[in-house]
PDB file of N, CA, C and O in Angstrom:
ATOM      1  N   MET A   1      73.499 -10.092 -33.226  1.00  0.00           N
ATOM      2  CA  MET A   1      72.073 -10.651 -32.601  1.00  0.00           C
ATOM      3  C   MET A   1      72.108 -10.183 -31.072  1.00  0.00           C
ATOM      4  O   MET A   1      73.454 -10.415 -30.481  1.00  0.00           O
ATOM      5  N   THR A   2      71.082  -9.919 -30.446  1.00  0.00           N
ATOM      6  CA  THR A   2      71.196  -9.321 -29.310  1.00  0.00           C
ATOM      7  C   THR A   2      69.852  -9.710 -28.410  1.00  0.00           C
ATOM      8  O   THR A   2      69.005 -10.187 -28.954  1.00  0.00           O
ATOM      9  N   CYS A   3      70.077 -10.066 -27.043  1.00  0.00           N
ATOM     10  CA  CYS A   3      69.129 -10.474 -26.136  1.00  0.00           C
ATOM     11  C   CYS A   3      69.316  -9.693 -24.790  1.00  0.00           C
ATOM     12  O   CYS A   3      70.337  -9.502 -24.460  1.00  0.00           O
ATOM     13  N   LYS A   4      68.221  -9.514 -24.166  1.00  0.00           N
ATOM     14  CA  LYS A   4      68.305  -8.995 -22.705  1.00  0.00           C
ATOM     15  C   LYS A   4      67.736 -10.014 -21.839  1.00  0.00           C
ATOM     16  O   LYS A   4      66.445 -10.239 -22.088  1.00  0.00           O
ATOM     17  N   VAL A   5      68.357 -10.262 -20.715  1.00  0.00           N
ATOM     18  CA  VAL A   5      67.797 -11.303 -19.921  1.00  0.00           C
ATOM     19  C   VAL A   5      67.772 -10.634 -18.363  1.00  0.00           C
ATOM     20  O   VAL A   5      68.219  -9.459 -18.241  1.00  0.00           O
ATOM     21  N   CYS A   6      66.942 -11.160 -17.446  1.00  0.00           N
ATOM     22  CA  CYS A   6      66.724 -10.581 -16.038  1.00  0.00           C
ATOM     23  C   CYS A   6      68.207 -10.942 -15.371  1.00  0.00           C
ATOM     24  O   CYS A   6      68.678 -12.032 -15.573  1.00  0.00           O
ATOM     25  N   PRO A   7      68.534 -10.088 -14.631  1.00  0.00           N
ATOM     26  CA  PRO A   7      69.634 -10.323 -13.798  1.00  0.00           C
ATOM     27  C   PRO A   7      69.385 -11.573 -13.026  1.00  0.00           C
ATOM     28  O   PRO A   7      68.333 -11.892 -12.475  1.00  0.00           O
ATOM     29  N   GLY A   8      70.517 -12.422 -12.763  1.00  0.00           N
ATOM     30  CA  GLY A   8      70.494 -13.538 -11.997  1.00  0.00           C
ATOM     31  C   GLY A   8      69.929 -14.651 -12.798  1.00  0.00           C
ATOM     32  O   GLY A   8      69.673 -15.948 -12.156  1.00  0.00           O
ATOM     33  N   SER A   9      69.548 -14.422 -14.121  1.00  0.00           N
ATOM     34  CA  SER A   9      69.018 -15.767 -15.113  1.00  0.00           C
ATOM     35  C   SER A   9      70.310 -16.568 -15.147  1.00  0.00           C
ATOM     36  O   SER A   9      71.437 -16.517 -14.930  1.00  0.00           O
ATOM     37  N   GLN A  10      69.738 -17.842 -15.681  1.00  0.00           N
ATOM     38  CA  GLN A  10      70.342 -18.915 -16.152  1.00  0.00           C
ATOM     39  C   GLN A  10      71.504 -18.541 -17.101  1.00  0.00           C
ATOM     40  O   GLN A  10      71.260 -17.417 -17.908  1.00  0.00           O
ATOM     41  N   PRO A  11      72.560 -19.199 -17.308  1.00  0.00           N
ATOM     42  CA  PRO A  11      73.675 -18.632 -18.660  1.00  0.00           C
ATOM     43  C   PRO A  11      73.000 -18.634 -19.728  1.00  0.00           C
ATOM     44  O   PRO A  11      72.004 -19.670 -20.095  1.00  0.00           O
ATOM     45  N   VAL A  12      73.198 -17.816 -20.768  1.00  0.00           N
ATOM     46  CA  VAL A  12      72.865 -17.713 -21.994  1.00  0.00           C
ATOM     47  C   VAL A  12      73.612 -18.564 -22.956  1.00  0.00           C
ATOM     48  O   VAL A  12      74.855 -18.734 -23.100  1.00  0.00           O
ATOM     49  N   LYS A  13      72.873 -19.191 -23.884  1.00  0.00           N
ATOM     50  CA  LYS A  13      73.458 -20.179 -24.787  1.00  0.00           C
ATOM     51  C   LYS A  13      72.961 -19.685 -26.258  1.00  0.00           C
ATOM     52  O   LYS A  13      71.910 -19.435 -26.315  1.00  0.00           O
ATOM     53  N   TRP A  14      74.020 -19.584 -27.161  1.00  0.00           N
ATOM     54  CA  TRP A  14      73.829 -19.345 -28.621  1.00  0.00           C
ATOM     55  C   TRP A  14      73.753 -20.646 -29.430  1.00  0.00           C
ATOM     56  O   TRP A  14      74.709 -21.470 -29.283  1.00  0.00           O
ATOM     57  N   ILE A  15      72.815 -21.037 -30.142  1.00  0.00           N
ATOM     58  CA  ILE A  15      72.814 -22.375 -30.869  1.00  0.00           C
ATOM     59  C   ILE A  15      72.504 -22.104 -32.265  1.00  0.00           C
ATOM     60  O   ILE A  15      71.687 -21.168 -32.651  1.00  0.00           O
ATOM     61  N   LYS A  16      73.354 -22.640 -33.291  1.00  0.00           N
ATOM     62  CA  LYS A  16      72.968 -22.721 -34.739  1.00  0.00           C
ATOM     63  C   LYS A  16      72.561 -24.145 -35.223  1.00  0.00           C
ATOM     64  O   LYS A  16      73.551 -25.008 -34.942  1.00  0.00           O
ATOM     65  N   ASP A  17      71.511 -24.252 -35.917  1.00  0.00           N
ATOM     66  CA  ASP A  17      71.099 -25.773 -36.360  1.00  0.00           C
ATOM     67  C   ASP A  17      71.439 -26.619 -35.334  1.00  0.00           C
ATOM     68  O   ASP A  17      71.810 -27.848 -35.794  1.00  0.00           O
ATOM     69  N   GLY A  18      70.983 -26.481 -34.091  1.00  0.00           N
ATOM     70  CA  GLY A  18      70.988 -27.596 -33.283  1.00  0.00           C
ATOM     71  C   GLY A  18      72.391 -27.869 -32.360  1.00  0.00           C
ATOM     72  O   GLY A  18      72.337 -28.492 -31.441  1.00  0.00           O
ATOM     73  N   ASN A  19      73.270 -27.032 -32.828  1.00  0.00           N
ATOM     74  CA  ASN A  19      74.551 -27.072 -32.068  1.00  0.00           C
ATOM     75  C   ASN A  19      75.023 -25.873 -31.400  1.00  0.00           C
ATOM     76  O   ASN A  19      74.990 -24.742 -31.922  1.00  0.00           O
ATOM     77  N   GLU A  20      75.509 -25.942 -30.225  1.00  0.00           N
ATOM     78  CA  GLU A  20      76.001 -24.758 -29.490  1.00  0.00           C
ATOM     79  C   GLU A  20      77.152 -24.269 -30.126  1.00  0.00           C
ATOM     80  O   GLU A  20      78.212 -24.841 -30.550  1.00  0.00           O
ATOM     81  N   ILE A  21      76.874 -22.810 -30.202  1.00  0.00           N
ATOM     82  CA  ILE A  21      77.992 -21.999 -31.012  1.00  0.00           C
ATOM     83  C   ILE A  21      79.049 -21.894 -30.017  1.00  0.00           C
ATOM     84  O   ILE A  21      78.883 -21.525 -28.670  1.00  0.00           O
ATOM     85  N   ARG A  22      80.421 -21.901 -30.507  1.00  0.00           N
ATOM     86  CA  ARG A  22      81.778 -21.643 -29.660  1.00  0.00           C
ATOM     87  C   ARG A  22      82.227 -20.529 -30.102  1.00  0.00           C
ATOM     88  O   ARG A  22      82.291 -19.716 -31.345  1.00  0.00           O
ATOM     89  N   GLN A  23      82.906 -19.641 -29.129  1.00  0.00           N
ATOM     90  CA  GLN A  23      83.662 -18.454 -29.553  1.00  0.00           C
ATOM     91  C   GLN A  23      84.617 -18.777 -30.346  1.00  0.00           C
ATOM     92  O   GLN A  23      85.511 -19.796 -30.136  1.00  0.00           O
ATOM     93  N   SER A  24      84.893 -17.977 -31.408  1.00  0.00           N
ATOM     94  CA  SER A  24      85.935 -18.107 -32.305  1.00  0.00           C
ATOM     95  C   SER A  24      86.493 -16.697 -33.036  1.00  0.00           C
ATOM     96  O   SER A  24      85.860 -15.810 -32.606  1.00  0.00           O
ATOM     97  N   GLU A  25      87.563 -16.696 -33.993  1.00  0.00           N
ATOM     98  CA  GLU A  25      87.773 -15.472 -34.443  1.00  0.00           C
ATOM     99  C   GLU A  25      86.661 -14.799 -35.128  1.00  0.00           C
ATOM    100  O   GLU A  25      86.586 -13.706 -35.044  1.00  0.00           O
ATOM    101  N   ASN A  26      85.866 -15.506 -35.809  1.00  0.00           N
ATOM    102  CA  ASN A  26      84.482 -15.121 -36.632  1.00  0.00           C
ATOM    103  C   ASN A  26      83.430 -14.946 -35.809  1.00  0.00           C
ATOM    104  O   ASN A  26      82.345 -14.611 -36.472  1.00  0.00           O
ATOM    105  N   CYS A  27      83.313 -15.600 -34.585  1.00  0.00           N
ATOM    106  CA  CYS A  27      81.976 -15.594 -33.819  1.00  0.00           C
ATOM    107  C   CYS A  27      82.457 -15.052 -32.422  1.00  0.00           C
ATOM    108  O   CYS A  27      83.182 -15.938 -31.573  1.00  0.00           O
ATOM    109  N   GLN A  28      81.943 -14.031 -32.157  1.00  0.00           N
ATOM    110  CA  GLN A  28      82.089 -13.347 -30.767  1.00  0.00           C
ATOM    111  C   GLN A  28      80.910 -13.172 -29.799  1.00  0.00           C
ATOM    112  O   GLN A  28      79.827 -12.808 -30.569  1.00  0.00           O
ATOM    113  N   MET A  29      80.854 -13.542 -28.795  1.00  0.00           N
ATOM    114  CA  MET A  29      79.824 -13.699 -27.912  1.00  0.00           C
ATOM    115  C   MET A  29      80.224 -12.759 -26.552  1.00  0.00           C
ATOM    116  O   MET A  29      81.382 -13.183 -25.951  1.00  0.00           O
ATOM    117  N   TYR A  30      79.298 -11.890 -26.196  1.00  0.00           N
ATOM    118  CA  TYR A  30      79.817 -11.096 -24.947  1.00  0.00           C
ATOM    119  C   TYR A  30      78.501 -10.628 -24.445  1.00  0.00           C
ATOM    120  O   TYR A  30      77.675 -10.579 -24.812  1.00  0.00           O
ATOM    121  N   ASN A  31      78.771 -10.115 -23.275  1.00  0.00           N
ATOM    122  CA  ASN A  31      77.529  -9.502 -22.455  1.00  0.00           C
ATOM    123  C   ASN A  31      78.146  -8.094 -21.800  1.00  0.00           C
ATOM    124  O   ASN A  31      79.143  -7.996 -21.481  1.00  0.00           O
ATOM    125  N   GLU A  32      76.973  -7.154 -21.681  1.00  0.00           N
ATOM    126  CA  GLU A  32      77.073  -6.170 -21.015  1.00  0.00           C
ATOM    127  C   GLU A  32      76.038  -5.908 -19.994  1.00  0.00           C
ATOM    128  O   GLU A  32      74.954  -5.761 -20.421  1.00  0.00           O
ATOM    129  N   ASP A  33      76.159  -6.243 -18.733  1.00  0.00           N
ATOM    130  CA  ASP A  33      75.214  -6.374 -17.680  1.00  0.00           C
ATOM    131  C   ASP A  33      74.277  -7.305 -18.056  1.00  0.00           C
ATOM    132  O   ASP A  33      74.533  -8.504 -18.248  1.00  0.00           O
ATOM    133  N   ALA A  34      72.863  -7.073 -18.357  1.00  0.00           N
ATOM    134  CA  ALA A  34      71.882  -7.959 -18.843  1.00  0.00           C
ATOM    135  C   ALA A  34      71.869  -8.289 -20.339  1.00  0.00           C
ATOM    136  O   ALA A  34      70.906  -8.901 -20.939  1.00  0.00           O
ATOM    137  N   HIS A  35      72.476  -7.425 -21.193  1.00  0.00           N
ATOM    138  CA  HIS A  35      72.489  -7.655 -22.579  1.00  0.00           C
ATOM    139  C   HIS A  35      73.664  -8.540 -23.186  1.00  0.00           C
ATOM    140  O   HIS A  35      74.738  -8.427 -22.773  1.00  0.00           O
ATOM    141  N   TYR A  36      73.113  -9.626 -23.856  1.00  0.00           N
ATOM    142  CA  TYR A  36      73.835 -10.548 -24.642  1.00  0.00           C
ATOM    143  C   TYR A  36      73.940 -10.408 -26.052  1.00  0.00           C
ATOM    144  O   TYR A  36      72.964 -10.093 -26.650  1.00  0.00           O
ATOM    145  N   LYS A  37      75.269 -10.533 -26.717  1.00  0.00           N
ATOM    146  CA  LYS A  37      75.386 -10.372 -28.074  1.00  0.00           C
ATOM    147  C   LYS A  37      76.000 -11.377 -28.590  1.00  0.00           C
ATOM    148  O   LYS A  37      77.079 -11.974 -28.104  1.00  0.00           O
ATOM    149  N   LEU A  38      75.734 -11.645 -29.733  1.00  0.00           N
ATOM    150  CA  LEU A  38      76.458 -12.583 -30.647  1.00  0.00           C
ATOM    151  C   LEU A  38      76.759 -12.072 -31.896  1.00  0.00           C
ATOM    152  O   LEU A  38      75.786 -11.426 -32.573  1.00  0.00           O
ATOM    153  N   LYS A  39      77.900 -11.690 -32.472  1.00  0.00           N
ATOM    154  CA  LYS A  39      78.378 -11.104 -33.307  1.00  0.00           C
ATOM    155  C   LYS A  39      79.228 -12.021 -34.506  1.00  0.00           C
ATOM    156  O   LYS A  39      80.149 -12.636 -33.980  1.00  0.00           O
ATOM    157  N   LEU A  40      78.740 -12.017 -35.546  1.00  0.00           N
ATOM    158  CA  LEU A  40      79.304 -12.758 -36.690  1.00  0.00           C
ATOM    159  C   LEU A  40      80.211 -11.899 -37.433  1.00  0.00           C
ATOM    160  O   LEU A  40      79.878 -10.790 -38.007  1.00  0.00           O
ATOM    161  N   ARG A  41      81.512 -12.329 -37.900  1.00  0.00           N
ATOM    162  CA  ARG A  41      82.315 -11.589 -38.701  1.00  0.00           C
ATOM    163  C   ARG A  41      82.885 -12.402 -39.857  1.00  0.00           C
ATOM    164  O   ARG A  41      82.819 -13.787 -39.780  1.00  0.00           O
ATOM    165  N   ASN A  42      83.102 -11.670 -40.921  1.00  0.00           N
ATOM    166  CA  ASN A  42      83.568 -12.443 -42.070  1.00  0.00           C
ATOM    167  C   ASN A  42      82.596 -13.493 -42.294  1.00  0.00           C
ATOM    168  O   ASN A  42      82.858 -14.578 -42.685  1.00  0.00           O
ATOM    169  N   THR A  43      81.237 -13.193 -42.416  1.00  0.00           N
ATOM    170  CA  THR A  43      80.275 -14.096 -43.003  1.00  0.00           C
ATOM    171  C   THR A  43      80.385 -14.837 -44.153  1.00  0.00           C
ATOM    172  O   THR A  43      80.898 -14.296 -45.080  1.00  0.00           O
ATOM    173  N   ILE A  44      79.914 -16.009 -44.199  1.00  0.00           N
ATOM    174  CA  ILE A  44      80.070 -16.711 -45.481  1.00  0.00           C
ATOM    175  C   ILE A  44      78.480 -17.446 -45.451  1.00  0.00           C
ATOM    176  O   ILE A  44      77.894 -17.457 -44.640  1.00  0.00           O
ATOM    177  N   THR A  45      78.469 -18.112 -46.783  1.00  0.00           N
ATOM    178  CA  THR A  45      76.949 -18.569 -47.149  1.00  0.00           C
ATOM    179  C   THR A  45      76.626 -19.529 -46.205  1.00  0.00           C
ATOM    180  O   THR A  45      75.464 -19.854 -45.674  1.00  0.00           O
ATOM    181  N   SER A  46      77.657 -20.276 -45.413  1.00  0.00           N
ATOM    182  CA  SER A  46      77.462 -21.294 -44.396  1.00  0.00           C
ATOM    183  C   SER A  46      76.983 -21.000 -43.337  1.00  0.00           C
ATOM    184  O   SER A  46      76.469 -21.704 -42.342  1.00  0.00           O
ATOM    185  N   ASP A  47      76.972 -19.571 -42.902  1.00  0.00           N
ATOM    186  CA  ASP A  47      76.493 -18.980 -41.781  1.00  0.00           C
ATOM    187  C   ASP A  47      75.068 -18.796 -41.868  1.00  0.00           C
ATOM    188  O   ASP A  47      74.495 -18.542 -40.725  1.00  0.00           O
ATOM    189  N   ASN A  48      74.425 -19.088 -42.946  1.00  0.00           N
ATOM    190  CA  ASN A  48      72.902 -19.178 -43.143  1.00  0.00           C
ATOM    191  C   ASN A  48      72.370 -20.438 -42.109  1.00  0.00           C
ATOM    192  O   ASN A  48      72.839 -21.263 -41.966  1.00  0.00           O
ATOM    193  N   GLY A  49      71.116 -19.992 -41.715  1.00  0.00           N
ATOM    194  CA  GLY A  49      70.517 -21.080 -40.743  1.00  0.00           C
ATOM    195  C   GLY A  49      69.883 -20.716 -39.807  1.00  0.00           C
ATOM    196  O   GLY A  49      69.634 -19.445 -39.661  1.00  0.00           O
ATOM    197  N   GLN A  50      69.403 -21.516 -38.766  1.00  0.00           N
ATOM    198  CA  GLN A  50      68.390 -20.963 -37.737  1.00  0.00           C
ATOM    199  C   GLN A  50      69.232 -20.999 -36.455  1.00  0.00           C
ATOM    200  O   GLN A  50      70.173 -21.823 -36.069  1.00  0.00           O
ATOM    201  N   TYR A  51      69.175 -19.703 -36.052  1.00  0.00           N
ATOM    202  CA  TYR A  51      69.704 -19.281 -34.751  1.00  0.00           C
ATOM    203  C   TYR A  51      69.032 -19.238 -33.428  1.00  0.00           C
ATOM    204  O   TYR A  51      68.062 -18.911 -33.795  1.00  0.00           O
ATOM    205  N   VAL A  52      69.408 -19.791 -32.359  1.00  0.00           N
ATOM    206  CA  VAL A  52      68.639 -19.854 -31.008  1.00  0.00           C
ATOM    207  C   VAL A  52      69.406 -19.413 -30.161  1.00  0.00           C
ATOM    208  O   VAL A  52      70.515 -19.650 -29.955  1.00  0.00           O
ATOM    209  N   VAL A  53      68.752 -18.306 -29.269  1.00  0.00           N
ATOM    210  CA  VAL A  53      69.207 -17.991 -27.998  1.00  0.00           C
ATOM    211  C   VAL A  53      68.574 -18.493 -26.928  1.00  0.00           C
ATOM    212  O   VAL A  53      67.145 -18.589 -26.734  1.00  0.00           O
ATOM    213  N   GLN A  54      69.211 -19.258 -26.004  1.00  0.00           N
ATOM    214  CA  GLN A  54      68.462 -20.133 -24.912  1.00  0.00           C
ATOM    215  C   GLN A  54      68.950 -19.759 -23.562  1.00  0.00           C
ATOM    216  O   GLN A  54      70.169 -19.581 -23.134  1.00  0.00           O
ATOM    217  N   VAL A  55      67.965 -19.548 -22.638  1.00  0.00           N
ATOM    218  CA  VAL A  55      68.200 -19.084 -21.420  1.00  0.00           C
ATOM    219  C   VAL A  55      67.393 -20.226 -20.425  1.00  0.00           C
ATOM    220  O   VAL A  55      66.337 -20.005 -20.554  1.00  0.00           O
ATOM    221  N   GLY A  56      67.992 -21.308 -19.830  1.00  0.00           N
ATOM    222  CA  GLY A  56      67.158 -22.277 -19.170  1.00  0.00           C
ATOM    223  C   GLY A  56      66.358 -22.806 -20.159  1.00  0.00           C
ATOM    224  O   GLY A  56      66.904 -23.390 -21.013  1.00  0.00           O
ATOM    225  N   GLN A  57      64.966 -23.088 -19.807  1.00  0.00           N
ATOM    226  CA  GLN A  57      63.966 -23.853 -20.717  1.00  0.00           C
ATOM    227  C   GLN A  57      63.396 -22.530 -21.634  1.00  0.00           C
ATOM    228  O   GLN A  57      62.787 -23.172 -22.737  1.00  0.00           O
ATOM    229  N   LEU A  58      63.658 -21.328 -21.561  1.00  0.00           N
ATOM    230  CA  LEU A  58      63.276 -20.402 -22.647  1.00  0.00           C
ATOM    231  C   LEU A  58      64.088 -20.136 -23.640  1.00  0.00           C
ATOM    232  O   LEU A  58      65.428 -20.436 -23.612  1.00  0.00           O
ATOM    233  N   SER A  59      63.545 -19.910 -25.012  1.00  0.00           N
ATOM    234  CA  SER A  59      64.419 -19.869 -26.236  1.00  0.00           C
ATOM    235  C   SER A  59      63.556 -18.966 -27.019  1.00  0.00           C
ATOM    236  O   SER A  59      62.647 -18.763 -26.983  1.00  0.00           O
ATOM    237  N   ARG A  60      64.553 -18.267 -28.000  1.00  0.00           N
ATOM    238  CA  ARG A  60      63.927 -17.412 -29.044  1.00  0.00           C
ATOM    239  C   ARG A  60      64.800 -17.935 -30.337  1.00  0.00           C
ATOM    240  O   ARG A  60      65.980 -18.051 -30.214  1.00  0.00           O
ATOM    241  N   LYS A  61      63.978 -17.911 -31.524  1.00  0.00           N
ATOM    242  CA  LYS A  61      64.586 -18.615 -32.683  1.00  0.00           C
ATOM    243  C   LYS A  61      64.598 -17.169 -33.763  1.00  0.00           C
ATOM    244  O   LYS A  61      63.794 -16.378 -33.707  1.00  0.00           O
ATOM    245  N   LEU A  62      65.584 -17.413 -34.704  1.00  0.00           N
ATOM    246  CA  LEU A  62      65.489 -16.373 -35.627  1.00  0.00           C
ATOM    247  C   LEU A  62      66.433 -16.971 -36.822  1.00  0.00           C
ATOM    248  O   LEU A  62      67.136 -18.017 -36.626  1.00  0.00           O
ATOM    249  N   HIS A  63      66.010 -16.802 -38.042  1.00  0.00           N
ATOM    250  CA  HIS A  63      66.502 -17.604 -39.139  1.00  0.00           C
ATOM    251  C   HIS A  63      67.560 -16.596 -40.029  1.00  0.00           C
ATOM    252  O   HIS A  63      66.914 -15.215 -40.196  1.00  0.00           O
ATOM    253  N   LEU A  64      68.613 -16.940 -40.251  1.00  0.00           N
ATOM    254  CA  LEU A  64      69.603 -15.763 -40.921  1.00  0.00           C
ATOM    255  C   LEU A  64      69.719 -16.144 -42.446  1.00  0.00           C
ATOM    256  O   LEU A  64      70.249 -17.526 -42.339  1.00  0.00           O
ATOM    257  N   ARG A  65      69.672 -15.444 -43.197  1.00  0.00           N
ATOM    258  CA  ARG A  65      69.851 -15.576 -44.624  1.00  0.00           C
ATOM    259  C   ARG A  65      70.872 -14.742 -45.254  1.00  0.00           C
ATOM    260  O   ARG A  65      70.329 -13.234 -45.155  1.00  0.00           O
ATOM    261  N   ILE A  66      71.927 -14.992 -45.744  1.00  0.00           N
ATOM    262  CA  ILE A  66      72.941 -14.128 -46.254  1.00  0.00           C
ATOM    263  C   ILE A  66      72.568 -14.263 -47.871  1.00  0.00           C
ATOM    264  O   ILE A  66      72.597 -15.182 -48.387  1.00  0.00           O
ATOM    265  N   ILE A  67      72.219 -12.968 -48.304  1.00  0.00           N
ATOM    266  CA  ILE A  67      71.754 -12.831 -49.652  1.00  0.00           C
ATOM    267  C   ILE A  67      73.115 -12.464 -50.658  1.00  0.00           C
ATOM    268  O   ILE A  67      72.649 -12.627 -51.780  1.00  0.00           O
ATOM    269  N   GLY A  68      74.008 -12.117 -50.093  1.00  0.00           N
ATOM    270  CA  GLY A  68      75.122 -11.671 -51.042  1.00  0.00           C
ATOM    271  C   GLY A  68      76.362 -11.299 -50.223  1.00  0.00           C
ATOM    272  O   GLY A  68      76.146 -10.756 -49.187  1.00  0.00           O
ATOM    273  N   ILE A  69      77.632 -11.583 -50.573  1.00  0.00           N
ATOM    274  CA  ILE A  69      78.799 -11.133 -49.692  1.00  0.00           C
ATOM    275  C   ILE A  69      79.483 -10.169 -50.859  1.00  0.00           C
ATOM    276  O   ILE A  69      79.808 -10.527 -52.014  1.00  0.00           O
ATOM    277  N   PRO A  70      79.694  -9.035 -50.265  1.00  0.00           N
ATOM    278  CA  PRO A  70      80.399  -7.898 -51.360  1.00  0.00           C
ATOM    279  C   PRO A  70      81.916  -8.659 -51.471  1.00  0.00           C
ATOM    280  O   PRO A  70      82.624  -9.408 -50.850  1.00  0.00           O
ATOM    281  N   ASP A  71      82.399  -8.248 -52.778  1.00  0.00           N
ATOM    282  CA  ASP A  71      83.623  -8.324 -53.448  1.00  0.00           C
ATOM    283  C   ASP A  71      84.666  -7.869 -52.483  1.00  0.00           C
ATOM    284  O   ASP A  71      84.509  -6.834 -51.952  1.00  0.00           O
ATOM    285  N   ASP A  72      85.991  -8.465 -52.419  1.00  0.00           N
ATOM    286  CA  ASP A  72      86.937  -7.594 -51.653  1.00  0.00           C
ATOM    287  C   ASP A  72      87.450  -6.592 -52.549  1.00  0.00           C
ATOM    288  O   ASP A  72      87.476  -6.353 -53.768  1.00  0.00           O
TER     289      ASP A  72
END
C-alpha cells in the first residue's frame, strides 16, 4: 500500500481495524521522499481487514481481503 504526502506534512500513521500498526518482520513501513509504503509479507487470513493511512486529521481507508494463500 502506498501514499504520497506533501513535504513537511505531519507524520504518517498506518492503522488496521482501529489499531496503529507497528513495524515487524512481516509488516514493513518505509518512505522515500514524500512516498510512504506499507508492505505486508507472509500474509495470512487474519491480515484481512480495514486499513487506514492517516496524516494529521486526513485519512484514507481501504479494505484488504485475502482470498487464497498459495501452498508451500
